[in-house]
Amino acid sequence: MKYLLQRIMLGVLAIFLVATVTFVLMHSVPGDPLRQEKAIPESVRQNLEQRYGLNKPVLEQYSIYMSRMFLQGDFGISFKQANRSVNDIIRKHFWISAVLGIMSMTGALLFGVALGVVAGLNRNRWPDYVAMIIAVVGVSIPSFCLAYFVQHFFALQLKILPVAGWEGFTSAILPSMSLGMIVMASMARLMRSSMLDVVQQDYVRTARAKGLSRFQIIFKHQIRNAILPVIVYFGPLFAAITTGTFVIENIFGIPGLGQFFVNSVNELDYTVIMGLTVFYAAFSIVIILISDLCYSLIDPRIRLAQ
Amino acid sequence: MTPTNFDTQKPDTHSDKSKASEAHGFVAPPPGLFVRRTIKSDEALESIQRPSVSYWQDAWMRIRKNRLAMVSGSFILIMLISAAVVPELLPYKYDEQEVWNKHAKPSFTGVPAVVVAQDGVQYQALTVDPQTLIADPTLAPDPTLPPEAPTTVELIGTSLTTAVAFQWSPVPGADGYRIYRSIAADTLGVPLQDLSATQVSFQDRTSLQAGTRYHYAVLAFNPMGDSIPSPLLSVTPKLSLSLEDAKRLDASAVVGGEVMTHPHYLGTDYLGRDLLARIMAGARVSLGIGLLAPLIYILIGIVYGCISGYMGGTIDNIMMRFADIVSTVPYLLIVIMVQVFLGSGPTTLILALVIASWATSAQQVRGEVLRMRESEFVHAAQVLGTRFHKIIFRHLLPNVMGTVLVLLTLSIPQAMFAEAFLSFIGLGIAPPMPSWGSVTREGAKVFLTYPHQLVIPAIVMSVTMLAFNIFGDGLRDCLDPKLRGAR
């Protein structure tokens, strides 16, 4: 419990620091979001500055921004998209990125664990080699290249899946595949080495001596124990994948959160950059915390306090 | 000569003695062949020893047996050497454009090109008087119908990429002619120009692609409408260069002569830049970032991790909490922030990657140091009163080196991937400087029409990352003490 509190405090501190650093960086970048191609009259500019609170001293802007964000959960209004609040952007578009992330992670976990188990059970025989070739190649192909290739092959050549868009389950298959390949490959490698560890354990020998069937030994004793170290990596990978979807969303024309982030960076849209940065950081911190907690729940041998 | 074992025996004395003994018809064993050994103890006799090797010699022996890792290692070496050498050997630079040669296919031979004058090929337009065509009233066309199509279309001279000239038979009653050009024989393609009825020839001066087949058609028209298309004129124009372009290939080029173009082994991109030159120049950037960034952040990680791990207590706690916070921030955010602040370029990318990744390597090094700190040899050193820095440099660091080396090789593909990813979304290297990410990005734009422009850089990038991954795996297998004696 003390550990949990400590972790949460640390998480909040991390978010606070990220927000501060982002704020400082944003305000020291040359240029500002109100500058447009056409010069605007001084009076209009003053009105705009007043509306967005840009005429106040930087320290006051900072305290207003931080108190709004931490006390009310309000990230402010976008500079570039008139009257659109950052909260609204996150609410409308984040779930698309999240669904994509969850789909690719589920696929990656299922196939990765299956590959790893097959490889671990057939050490140094051909299924092991095949699985490990898939795993090493999967780690080495950049996701954006893979995205173009699967799009070309499955959607344009075979015409069995939609080329792009975000309508229904079938349109999510190709993006999840290209996004999840690297995760799948690293899961397969982890699972294999952890299966190799487990196979030598005493409880497996005991189970075999008891006369359990091969199926029961593999599923109830080996996989259950071998999957534990894999779960540790699951949280960080999930956070990385949900934040790293921009290219894939771009290639497959998916209206996720990634495009807002990159566009806001290019347009210097202060509030959107800061809001999304803090949101992403908070999200990944929460996910990593949850995965650590799950880990200790699943495996009682692990004591969180360490 | 005091032989204690066979190795010290000198071969020259041996041969002398055997010659001498042959002369007597009796083969005496040369002295030194049999040696009386003094055995110190039973133990020395019984024990089976292998030559003592150091940790690194042992690692080298192991990795030499791992054929896949050796192949990968040599591939990486070849890649590094060619990244350094190939751009210097190629006759063109990565940003040199050949505007006449966009989207060229890979080829090992140059193409002969005709050199033409700066203002193109001299051409005299052919004209007719439309009135003379209908001098015979019986031949006068029906003014309520569209005109007939021209019956013949003929090429004038040779077809060149800078100029294709042709003439056609005049049509009575036509108010003008419209020229179409297409790359497919079954469609008319794009209308190029409308001509008056007096002109019955045309020169296409738009720069065409050498080696592509073009189909020209002429339609006559009047206020009633268009005729059906004339018979197609199909030409495959020969490459022609202006004198200025030709001089860059061959200084002695003259108008009317021929020059050979440079071969483009991997083709050219959408601006007519050589793909091989771009990939190799990109390798300098990508491999440079991929090697330098991990080297720097792992060095920082070593220093930070060693201090934190060895000091322990409050200092360790504070240092590690700070690293925790840094490592929870998604790396893409840090990279984009630095990018926004400093603008794009290789230095920015390296800096961004270092800021984003040093904390993770510090955590790993610290874990390793903690493990080492509790081992007997460190305790022994402490008991003997060894000073702090000596323990770190003589005892901890050499033992952490194996883990660090593995960490380094496996970080390189990650850093290369990060660079490629950022250049791909347009936040990395600024054009015209190529990196593997930006070359694939440019290839991806024309993937459907010219697949090789994406496939080739993607393969080069993937194979290099594959090589680093396999080499890193092999290195871990041979350096990891846990696997000692496993095989």
Tab-separated table of C-alpha atoms in Angstrom, chain B residues 96-483:
chain	number	residue	atom	x	y	z
B	96	GLU	CA	22.549	15.879	-58.185
B	97	GLN	CA	19.473	15.920	-60.368
B	98	GLU	CA	19.061	14.546	-63.854
B	99	VAL	CA	15.791	16.185	-64.775
B	100	TRP	CA	15.504	14.139	-67.958
B	101	ASN	CA	15.853	10.916	-66.019
B	102	LYS	CA	13.163	10.850	-63.340
B	103	HIS	CA	11.908	7.526	-61.960
B	104	ALA	CA	14.477	5.556	-63.985
B	105	LYS	CA	14.452	1.809	-63.507
B	106	PRO	CA	17.541	0.063	-62.092
B	107	SER	CA	20.043	-0.647	-64.844
B	108	PHE	CA	23.709	-1.532	-65.138
B	109	THR	CA	24.351	0.256	-68.398
B	110	GLY	CA	24.177	3.858	-69.437
B	111	VAL	CA	21.985	4.995	-72.283
B	112	PRO	CA	23.329	6.636	-75.448
B	113	ALA	CA	21.933	10.137	-75.736
B	114	VAL	CA	21.815	12.539	-78.673
B	115	VAL	CA	23.152	15.984	-77.918
B	116	VAL	CA	20.891	18.739	-79.183
B	117	ALA	CA	21.286	22.506	-79.218
B	118	GLN	CA	20.134	24.530	-76.242
B	119	ASP	CA	16.995	25.733	-78.023
B	120	GLY	CA	16.054	22.255	-79.211
B	121	VAL	CA	15.793	20.682	-82.639
B	122	GLN	CA	15.332	22.974	-85.632
B	123	TYR	CA	11.907	22.431	-87.097
B	124	GLN	CA	9.990	24.105	-89.941
B	125	ALA	CA	6.213	24.034	-89.540
B	126	LEU	CA	4.409	22.686	-92.611
B	127	THR	CA	1.457	24.745	-93.790
B	128	VAL	CA	-1.306	24.363	-96.382
B	129	ASP	CA	-3.965	26.696	-97.643
B	130	PRO	CA	-7.321	25.247	-96.563
B	131	GLN	CA	-9.021	26.855	-99.560
B	132	THR	CA	-6.982	24.884	-102.105
B	133	LEU	CA	-8.214	21.660	-100.546
B	134	ILE	CA	-11.783	22.377	-101.601
B	135	ALA	CA	-10.997	23.789	-105.037
B	136	ASP	CA	-12.995	20.986	-106.579
B	137	PRO	CA	-16.597	21.710	-105.492
B	138	THR	CA	-17.549	18.028	-105.763
B	139	LEU	CA	-15.087	17.255	-103.016
B	140	ALA	CA	-16.447	19.964	-100.734
B	141	PRO	CA	-17.405	18.461	-97.387
B	142	ASP	CA	-20.916	18.560	-96.009
B	143	PRO	CA	-20.908	21.607	-93.697
B	144	THR	CA	-23.508	20.017	-91.416
B	145	LEU	CA	-21.215	17.112	-90.489
B	146	PRO	CA	-17.972	16.917	-88.503
B	147	PRO	CA	-14.881	16.599	-90.741
B	148	GLU	CA	-13.194	13.362	-91.762
B	149	ALA	CA	-10.149	12.192	-89.812
B	150	PRO	CA	-6.646	12.732	-91.268
B	151	THR	CA	-5.778	9.583	-93.177
B	152	THR	CA	-2.032	9.455	-92.460
B	153	VAL	CA	0.254	10.675	-89.694
B	154	GLU	CA	3.993	10.600	-90.411
B	155	LEU	CA	7.021	11.168	-88.253
B	156	ILE	CA	9.452	13.906	-89.340
B	157	GLY	CA	13.067	12.972	-88.710
B	158	THR	CA	13.872	10.925	-85.595
B	159	SER	CA	11.863	11.073	-82.390
B	160	LEU	CA	13.812	12.511	-79.451
B	161	THR	CA	12.764	12.986	-75.848
B	162	THR	CA	13.049	16.744	-76.292
B	163	ALA	CA	11.311	16.895	-79.674
B	164	VAL	CA	8.903	14.650	-81.558
B	165	ALA	CA	7.778	16.194	-84.881
B	166	PHE	CA	5.163	14.777	-87.227
B	167	GLN	CA	2.873	15.797	-90.093
B	168	TRP	CA	-0.496	14.582	-91.261
B	169	SER	CA	-2.619	14.703	-94.377
B	170	PRO	CA	-4.824	17.808	-94.500
B	171	VAL	CA	-8.578	17.342	-94.238
B	172	PRO	CA	-10.950	19.378	-96.385
B	173	GLY	CA	-13.416	21.419	-94.373
B	174	ALA	CA	-11.497	21.227	-91.097
B	175	ASP	CA	-11.407	24.382	-88.990
B	176	GLY	CA	-8.439	23.131	-87.023
B	177	TYR	CA	-6.637	20.112	-85.631
B	178	ARG	CA	-6.279	18.834	-82.104
B	179	ILE	CA	-3.253	16.751	-81.041
B	180	TYR	CA	-3.528	13.999	-78.438
B	181	ARG	CA	-0.741	12.072	-76.734
B	182	SER	CA	-1.137	8.896	-74.708
B	183	ILE	CA	1.048	6.203	-73.194
B	184	ALA	CA	-1.684	3.595	-73.796
B	185	ALA	CA	-2.660	2.550	-77.335
B	186	ASP	CA	-6.366	2.220	-76.492
B	187	THR	CA	-7.039	5.721	-75.152
B	188	LEU	CA	-6.520	9.168	-76.619
B	189	GLY	CA	-4.782	10.497	-73.557
B	190	VAL	CA	-4.174	14.192	-72.992
B	191	PRO	CA	-4.985	16.893	-75.598
B	192	LEU	CA	-1.729	18.774	-76.216
B	193	GLN	CA	-2.704	21.665	-78.427
B	194	ASP	CA	-5.318	23.031	-80.837
B	195	LEU	CA	-3.886	24.153	-84.182
B	196	SER	CA	-5.365	26.251	-86.939
B	197	ALA	CA	-6.400	24.631	-90.214
B	198	THR	CA	-3.348	25.975	-92.017
B	199	GLN	CA	-0.853	24.040	-89.959
B	200	VAL	CA	-0.502	20.338	-90.704
B	201	SER	CA	2.554	19.497	-88.617
B	202	PHE	CA	3.393	19.623	-84.932
B	203	GLN	CA	6.427	19.365	-82.721
B	204	ASP	CA	5.971	18.039	-79.179
B	205	ARG	CA	8.561	19.879	-77.103
B	206	THR	CA	7.555	18.584	-73.656
B	207	SER	CA	10.323	16.465	-72.152
B	208	LEU	CA	9.378	12.843	-72.614
B	209	GLN	CA	10.714	9.747	-70.896
B	210	ALA	CA	13.274	7.751	-72.847
B	211	GLY	CA	12.269	4.161	-73.407
B	212	THR	CA	8.535	4.791	-73.004
B	213	ARG	CA	6.227	4.228	-75.960
B	214	TYR	CA	4.033	7.221	-76.831
B	215	HIS	CA	1.002	7.254	-79.116
B	216	TYR	CA	-0.002	10.401	-80.965
B	217	ALA	CA	-3.382	10.951	-82.637
B	218	VAL	CA	-4.712	13.922	-84.625
B	219	LEU	CA	-8.381	14.940	-84.693
B	220	ALA	CA	-9.801	17.421	-87.149
B	221	PHE	CA	-12.656	19.600	-85.966
B	222	ASN	CA	-15.134	22.171	-87.209
B	223	PRO	CA	-18.151	23.846	-85.534
B	224	MET	CA	-20.155	20.653	-86.038
B	225	GLY	CA	-17.802	18.630	-83.846
B	226	ASP	CA	-14.685	16.464	-83.847
B	227	SER	CA	-13.678	13.795	-86.316
B	228	ILE	CA	-12.829	10.283	-85.273
B	229	PRO	CA	-9.134	9.902	-84.313
B	230	SER	CA	-6.552	9.522	-87.049
B	231	PRO	CA	-4.415	6.352	-87.199
B	232	LEU	CA	-2.028	6.329	-84.215
B	233	LEU	CA	1.583	7.385	-84.590
B	234	SER	CA	3.540	5.286	-82.091
B	235	VAL	CA	7.079	6.332	-81.225
B	236	THR	CA	9.702	5.383	-78.672
B	237	PRO	CA	11.737	8.566	-78.407
B	238	LYS	CA	15.502	8.437	-78.132
B	239	LEU	CA	17.086	10.192	-75.169
B	240	SER	CA	18.363	13.644	-76.099
B	241	LEU	CA	20.183	16.088	-73.874
B	242	SER	CA	20.866	19.755	-74.149
B	243	LEU	CA	24.507	20.664	-74.640
B	244	GLU	CA	24.676	21.995	-71.084
B	245	ASP	CA	23.468	18.691	-69.581
B	246	ALA	CA	25.701	16.681	-71.925
B	247	LYS	CA	28.797	18.698	-70.942
B	248	ARG	CA	28.332	17.528	-67.366
B	249	LEU	CA	28.483	13.897	-68.481
B	250	ASP	CA	31.234	14.319	-71.044
B	251	ALA	CA	33.192	17.536	-71.424
B	252	SER	CA	33.900	16.908	-75.094
B	253	ALA	CA	30.231	16.692	-76.102
B	254	VAL	CA	29.193	18.569	-79.265
B	255	VAL	CA	25.786	19.273	-80.736
B	256	GLY	CA	24.708	16.396	-82.959
B	257	GLY	CA	27.104	13.936	-81.298
B	258	GLU	CA	26.334	11.191	-78.805
B	259	VAL	CA	27.196	10.819	-75.129
B	260	MET	CA	26.662	7.888	-72.784
B	261	THR	CA	24.709	8.612	-69.601
B	262	HIS	CA	25.920	7.258	-66.266
B	263	PRO	CA	24.300	3.989	-65.269
B	264	HIS	CA	21.903	4.153	-62.330
B	265	TYR	CA	22.325	0.779	-60.650
B	266	LEU	CA	19.269	1.246	-58.456
B	267	GLY	CA	17.397	3.722	-60.630
B	268	THR	CA	16.520	7.314	-59.818
B	269	ASP	CA	13.899	8.997	-57.669
B	270	TYR	CA	11.164	11.504	-58.456
B	271	LEU	CA	13.671	14.311	-58.946
B	272	GLY	CA	16.052	12.254	-61.073
B	273	ARG	CA	18.546	11.697	-58.242
B	274	ASP	CA	20.479	8.455	-58.176
B	275	LEU	CA	18.985	6.045	-55.662
B	276	LEU	CA	22.251	4.235	-54.893
B	277	ALA	CA	23.980	7.532	-54.126
B	278	ARG	CA	21.069	8.532	-51.910
B	279	ILE	CA	20.921	5.208	-50.069
B	280	MET	CA	24.668	5.249	-49.463
B	281	ALA	CA	24.720	8.886	-48.360
B	282	GLY	CA	21.675	8.020	-46.241
B	283	ALA	CA	23.641	5.154	-44.713
B	284	ARG	CA	26.183	7.684	-43.449
B	285	VAL	CA	23.433	9.627	-41.705
B	286	SER	CA	21.429	6.642	-40.475
B	287	LEU	CA	24.389	4.542	-39.341
B	288	GLY	CA	26.068	7.618	-37.901
B	289	ILE	CA	23.046	8.447	-35.787
B	290	GLY	CA	22.447	4.776	-35.039
B	291	LEU	CA	26.012	4.362	-33.735
B	292	LEU	CA	26.680	7.724	-32.123
B	293	ALA	CA	23.452	8.220	-30.197
B	294	PRO	CA	23.569	4.847	-28.348
B	295	LEU	CA	27.293	5.301	-27.733
B	296	ILE	CA	26.680	8.635	-26.028
B	297	TYR	CA	23.637	7.678	-24.015
B	298	ILE	CA	25.139	4.402	-22.896
B	299	LEU	CA	28.261	6.256	-21.751
B	300	ILE	CA	26.050	8.586	-19.742
B	301	GLY	CA	24.164	5.534	-18.510
B	302	ILE	CA	27.399	3.872	-17.375
B	303	VAL	CA	28.571	6.893	-15.408
B	304	TYR	CA	25.153	7.560	-13.907
B	305	GLY	CA	24.395	3.902	-13.200
B	306	CYS	CA	27.818	3.182	-11.684
B	307	ILE	CA	27.681	6.151	-9.335
B	308	SER	CA	24.089	5.498	-8.355
B	309	GLY	CA	24.522	1.757	-7.948
B	310	TYR	CA	27.778	1.931	-6.047
B	311	MET	CA	26.879	4.803	-3.723
B	312	GLY	CA	23.531	3.353	-2.714
B	313	GLY	CA	21.338	4.929	-0.043
B	314	THR	CA	19.742	8.335	-0.477
B	315	ILE	CA	21.883	9.373	-3.437
B	316	ASP	CA	20.891	6.209	-5.267
B	317	ASN	CA	17.256	6.782	-4.402
B	318	ILE	CA	17.168	10.359	-5.679
B	319	MET	CA	19.155	9.571	-8.804
B	320	MET	CA	17.013	6.615	-9.681
B	321	ARG	CA	13.703	8.395	-9.046
B	322	PHE	CA	14.880	11.083	-11.461
B	323	ALA	CA	15.762	8.445	-14.066
B	324	ASP	CA	12.382	6.804	-13.466
B	325	ILE	CA	10.586	10.030	-14.228
B	326	VAL	CA	12.590	10.646	-17.391
B	327	SER	CA	12.056	7.117	-18.627
B	328	THR	CA	8.288	7.224	-18.149
B	329	VAL	CA	7.960	10.087	-20.627
B	330	PRO	CA	7.215	8.619	-24.070
B	331	TYR	CA	10.370	9.029	-26.138
B	332	LEU	CA	8.527	10.409	-29.133
B	333	LEU	CA	7.408	13.388	-27.081
B	334	ILE	CA	10.958	14.252	-26.024
B	335	VAL	CA	12.204	13.871	-29.559
B	336	ILE	CA	9.480	16.112	-30.953
B	337	MET	CA	10.031	18.707	-28.228
B	338	VAL	CA	13.761	18.931	-28.960
B	339	GLN	CA	12.938	18.970	-32.650
B	340	VAL	CA	10.581	21.908	-32.181
B	341	PHE	CA	13.135	23.749	-30.131
B	342	LEU	CA	16.293	23.203	-32.174
B	343	GLY	CA	15.034	22.551	-35.673
B	344	SER	CA	15.888	19.496	-37.740
B	345	GLY	CA	19.304	18.027	-38.427
B	346	PRO	CA	21.458	15.065	-37.455
B	347	THR	CA	22.785	16.741	-34.298
B	348	THR	CA	19.288	17.446	-33.049
B	349	LEU	CA	18.271	13.857	-33.661
B	350	ILE	CA	21.260	12.539	-31.729
B	351	LEU	CA	20.637	14.962	-28.870
B	352	ALA	CA	16.953	14.078	-28.744
B	353	LEU	CA	17.664	10.347	-28.724
B	354	VAL	CA	20.261	10.797	-25.982
B	355	ILE	CA	17.864	12.767	-23.772
B	356	ALA	CA	15.129	10.238	-24.374
B	357	SER	CA	17.117	7.065	-23.791
B	358	TRP	CA	19.924	7.652	-21.299
B	359	ALA	CA	17.695	6.871	-18.308
B	360	THR	CA	16.863	3.343	-19.448
B	361	SER	CA	20.502	2.429	-19.941
B	362	ALA	CA	21.372	3.983	-16.564
B	363	GLN	CA	18.781	1.754	-14.923
B	364	GLN	CA	20.187	-1.335	-16.611
B	365	VAL	CA	23.793	-0.517	-15.721
B	366	ARG	CA	22.766	0.201	-12.125
B	367	GLY	CA	21.082	-3.208	-11.869
B	368	GLU	CA	24.261	-4.845	-13.083
B	369	VAL	CA	26.428	-2.802	-10.690
B	370	LEU	CA	24.184	-3.722	-7.754
B	371	ARG	CA	24.650	-7.375	-8.617
B	372	MET	CA	28.432	-6.921	-8.857
B	373	ARG	CA	28.681	-4.885	-5.661
B	374	GLU	CA	27.566	-7.828	-3.574
B	375	SER	CA	30.049	-10.210	-5.181
B	376	GLU	CA	33.089	-11.522	-3.342
B	377	PHE	CA	35.762	-9.818	-5.379
B	378	VAL	CA	34.356	-6.363	-4.631
B	379	HIS	CA	34.065	-7.203	-0.938
B	380	ALA	CA	37.641	-8.442	-1.021
B	381	ALA	CA	38.805	-5.249	-2.669
B	382	GLN	CA	36.954	-3.175	-0.104
B	383	VAL	CA	38.450	-5.147	2.758
B	384	LEU	CA	41.912	-4.599	1.300
B	385	GLY	CA	41.250	-0.887	1.391
B	386	THR	CA	41.113	-0.239	-2.336
B	387	ARG	CA	40.099	3.284	-3.134
B	388	PHE	CA	36.664	4.141	-4.513
B	389	HIS	CA	37.657	5.062	-8.055
B	390	LYS	CA	39.911	2.049	-8.344
B	391	ILE	CA	37.090	-0.295	-7.377
B	392	ILE	CA	34.882	1.281	-9.999
B	393	PHE	CA	37.461	1.339	-12.794
B	394	ARG	CA	39.327	-1.902	-12.076
B	395	HIS	CA	36.627	-4.124	-10.690
B	396	LEU	CA	33.139	-2.937	-11.569
B	397	LEU	CA	33.512	-1.489	-15.066
B	398	PRO	CA	35.355	-4.382	-16.736
B	399	ASN	CA	32.731	-6.761	-15.416
B	400	VAL	CA	29.818	-4.586	-16.502
B	401	MET	CA	31.366	-4.233	-19.974
B	402	GLY	CA	29.774	-7.415	-21.342
B	403	THR	CA	26.252	-6.321	-20.479
B	404	VAL	CA	26.963	-2.847	-21.790
B	405	LEU	CA	28.276	-4.142	-25.093
B	406	VAL	CA	25.145	-6.227	-25.609
B	407	LEU	CA	23.004	-3.248	-24.638
B	408	LEU	CA	24.899	-1.161	-27.183
B	409	THR	CA	24.481	-3.544	-30.125
B	410	LEU	CA	20.784	-3.994	-29.416
B	411	SER	CA	20.309	-0.213	-29.010
B	412	ILE	CA	21.779	0.529	-32.433
B	413	PRO	CA	18.866	-0.874	-34.461
B	414	GLN	CA	16.466	0.871	-32.082
B	415	ALA	CA	18.149	4.220	-32.635
B	416	MET	CA	18.241	3.630	-36.390
B	417	PHE	CA	14.587	2.775	-36.265
B	418	ALA	CA	13.814	5.943	-34.324
B	419	GLU	CA	15.733	8.032	-36.861
B	420	ALA	CA	13.959	6.355	-39.792
B	421	PHE	CA	10.599	6.778	-38.111
B	422	LEU	CA	11.143	10.481	-37.434
B	423	SER	CA	12.474	11.173	-40.916
B	424	PHE	CA	9.535	9.241	-42.293
B	425	ILE	CA	6.997	11.481	-40.594
B	426	GLY	CA	9.017	14.497	-41.703
B	427	LEU	CA	10.486	15.460	-38.336
B	428	GLY	CA	13.978	14.091	-38.873
B	429	ILE	CA	16.622	14.960	-41.428
B	430	ALA	CA	15.799	17.977	-43.592
B	431	PRO	CA	15.982	17.569	-47.390
B	432	PRO	CA	17.976	17.395	-49.607
B	433	MET	CA	20.193	15.439	-47.197
B	434	PRO	CA	19.042	11.832	-47.372
B	435	SER	CA	18.613	9.348	-44.584
B	436	TRP	CA	17.099	5.896	-44.890
B	437	GLY	CA	13.890	7.188	-43.387
B	438	SER	CA	13.536	10.058	-45.827
B	439	VAL	CA	14.497	7.900	-48.820
B	440	THR	CA	11.772	5.384	-47.908
B	441	ARG	CA	9.372	8.259	-47.359
B	442	GLU	CA	10.012	9.528	-50.885
B	443	GLY	CA	9.750	5.991	-52.241
B	444	ALA	CA	6.482	5.391	-50.416
B	445	LYS	CA	4.866	8.311	-52.236
B	446	VAL	CA	5.304	6.608	-55.617
B	447	PHE	CA	5.075	3.036	-54.335
B	448	LEU	CA	2.223	1.996	-56.648
B	449	THR	CA	3.852	3.158	-59.882
B	450	TYR	CA	7.534	2.609	-59.071
B	451	PRO	CA	7.659	-0.039	-56.330
B	452	HIS	CA	11.461	-0.414	-56.438
B	453	GLN	CA	11.919	3.067	-54.973
B	454	LEU	CA	10.401	1.868	-51.693
B	455	VAL	CA	11.369	-1.794	-51.832
B	456	ILE	CA	15.130	-1.288	-52.266
B	457	PRO	CA	15.726	1.164	-49.379
B	458	ALA	CA	13.306	-0.813	-47.198
B	459	ILE	CA	15.296	-3.998	-47.840
B	460	VAL	CA	18.645	-2.293	-47.196
B	461	MET	CA	17.319	-0.836	-43.947
B	462	SER	CA	15.660	-4.055	-42.785
B	463	VAL	CA	18.659	-6.234	-43.599
B	464	THR	CA	21.000	-3.887	-41.735
B	465	MET	CA	18.744	-3.861	-38.686
B	466	LEU	CA	18.449	-7.643	-38.975
B	467	ALA	CA	22.226	-7.912	-39.022
B	468	PHE	CA	22.539	-5.735	-35.916
B	469	ASN	CA	19.850	-7.751	-34.140
B	470	ILE	CA	21.414	-11.125	-34.981
B	471	PHE	CA	24.895	-9.873	-34.096
B	472	GLY	CA	23.595	-8.484	-30.812
B	473	ASP	CA	21.889	-11.783	-30.011
B	474	GLY	CA	25.066	-13.688	-30.814
B	475	LEU	CA	27.070	-11.314	-28.650
B	476	ARG	CA	24.673	-11.766	-25.757
B	477	ASP	CA	24.857	-15.540	-26.083
B	478	CYS	CA	28.635	-15.483	-25.932
B	479	LEU	CA	29.010	-12.836	-23.230
B	480	ASP	CA	26.233	-13.931	-20.894
B	481	PRO	CA	27.846	-15.891	-18.075
B	482	LYS	CA	24.562	-17.685	-17.405
B	483	LEU	CA	24.891	-19.493	-20.708
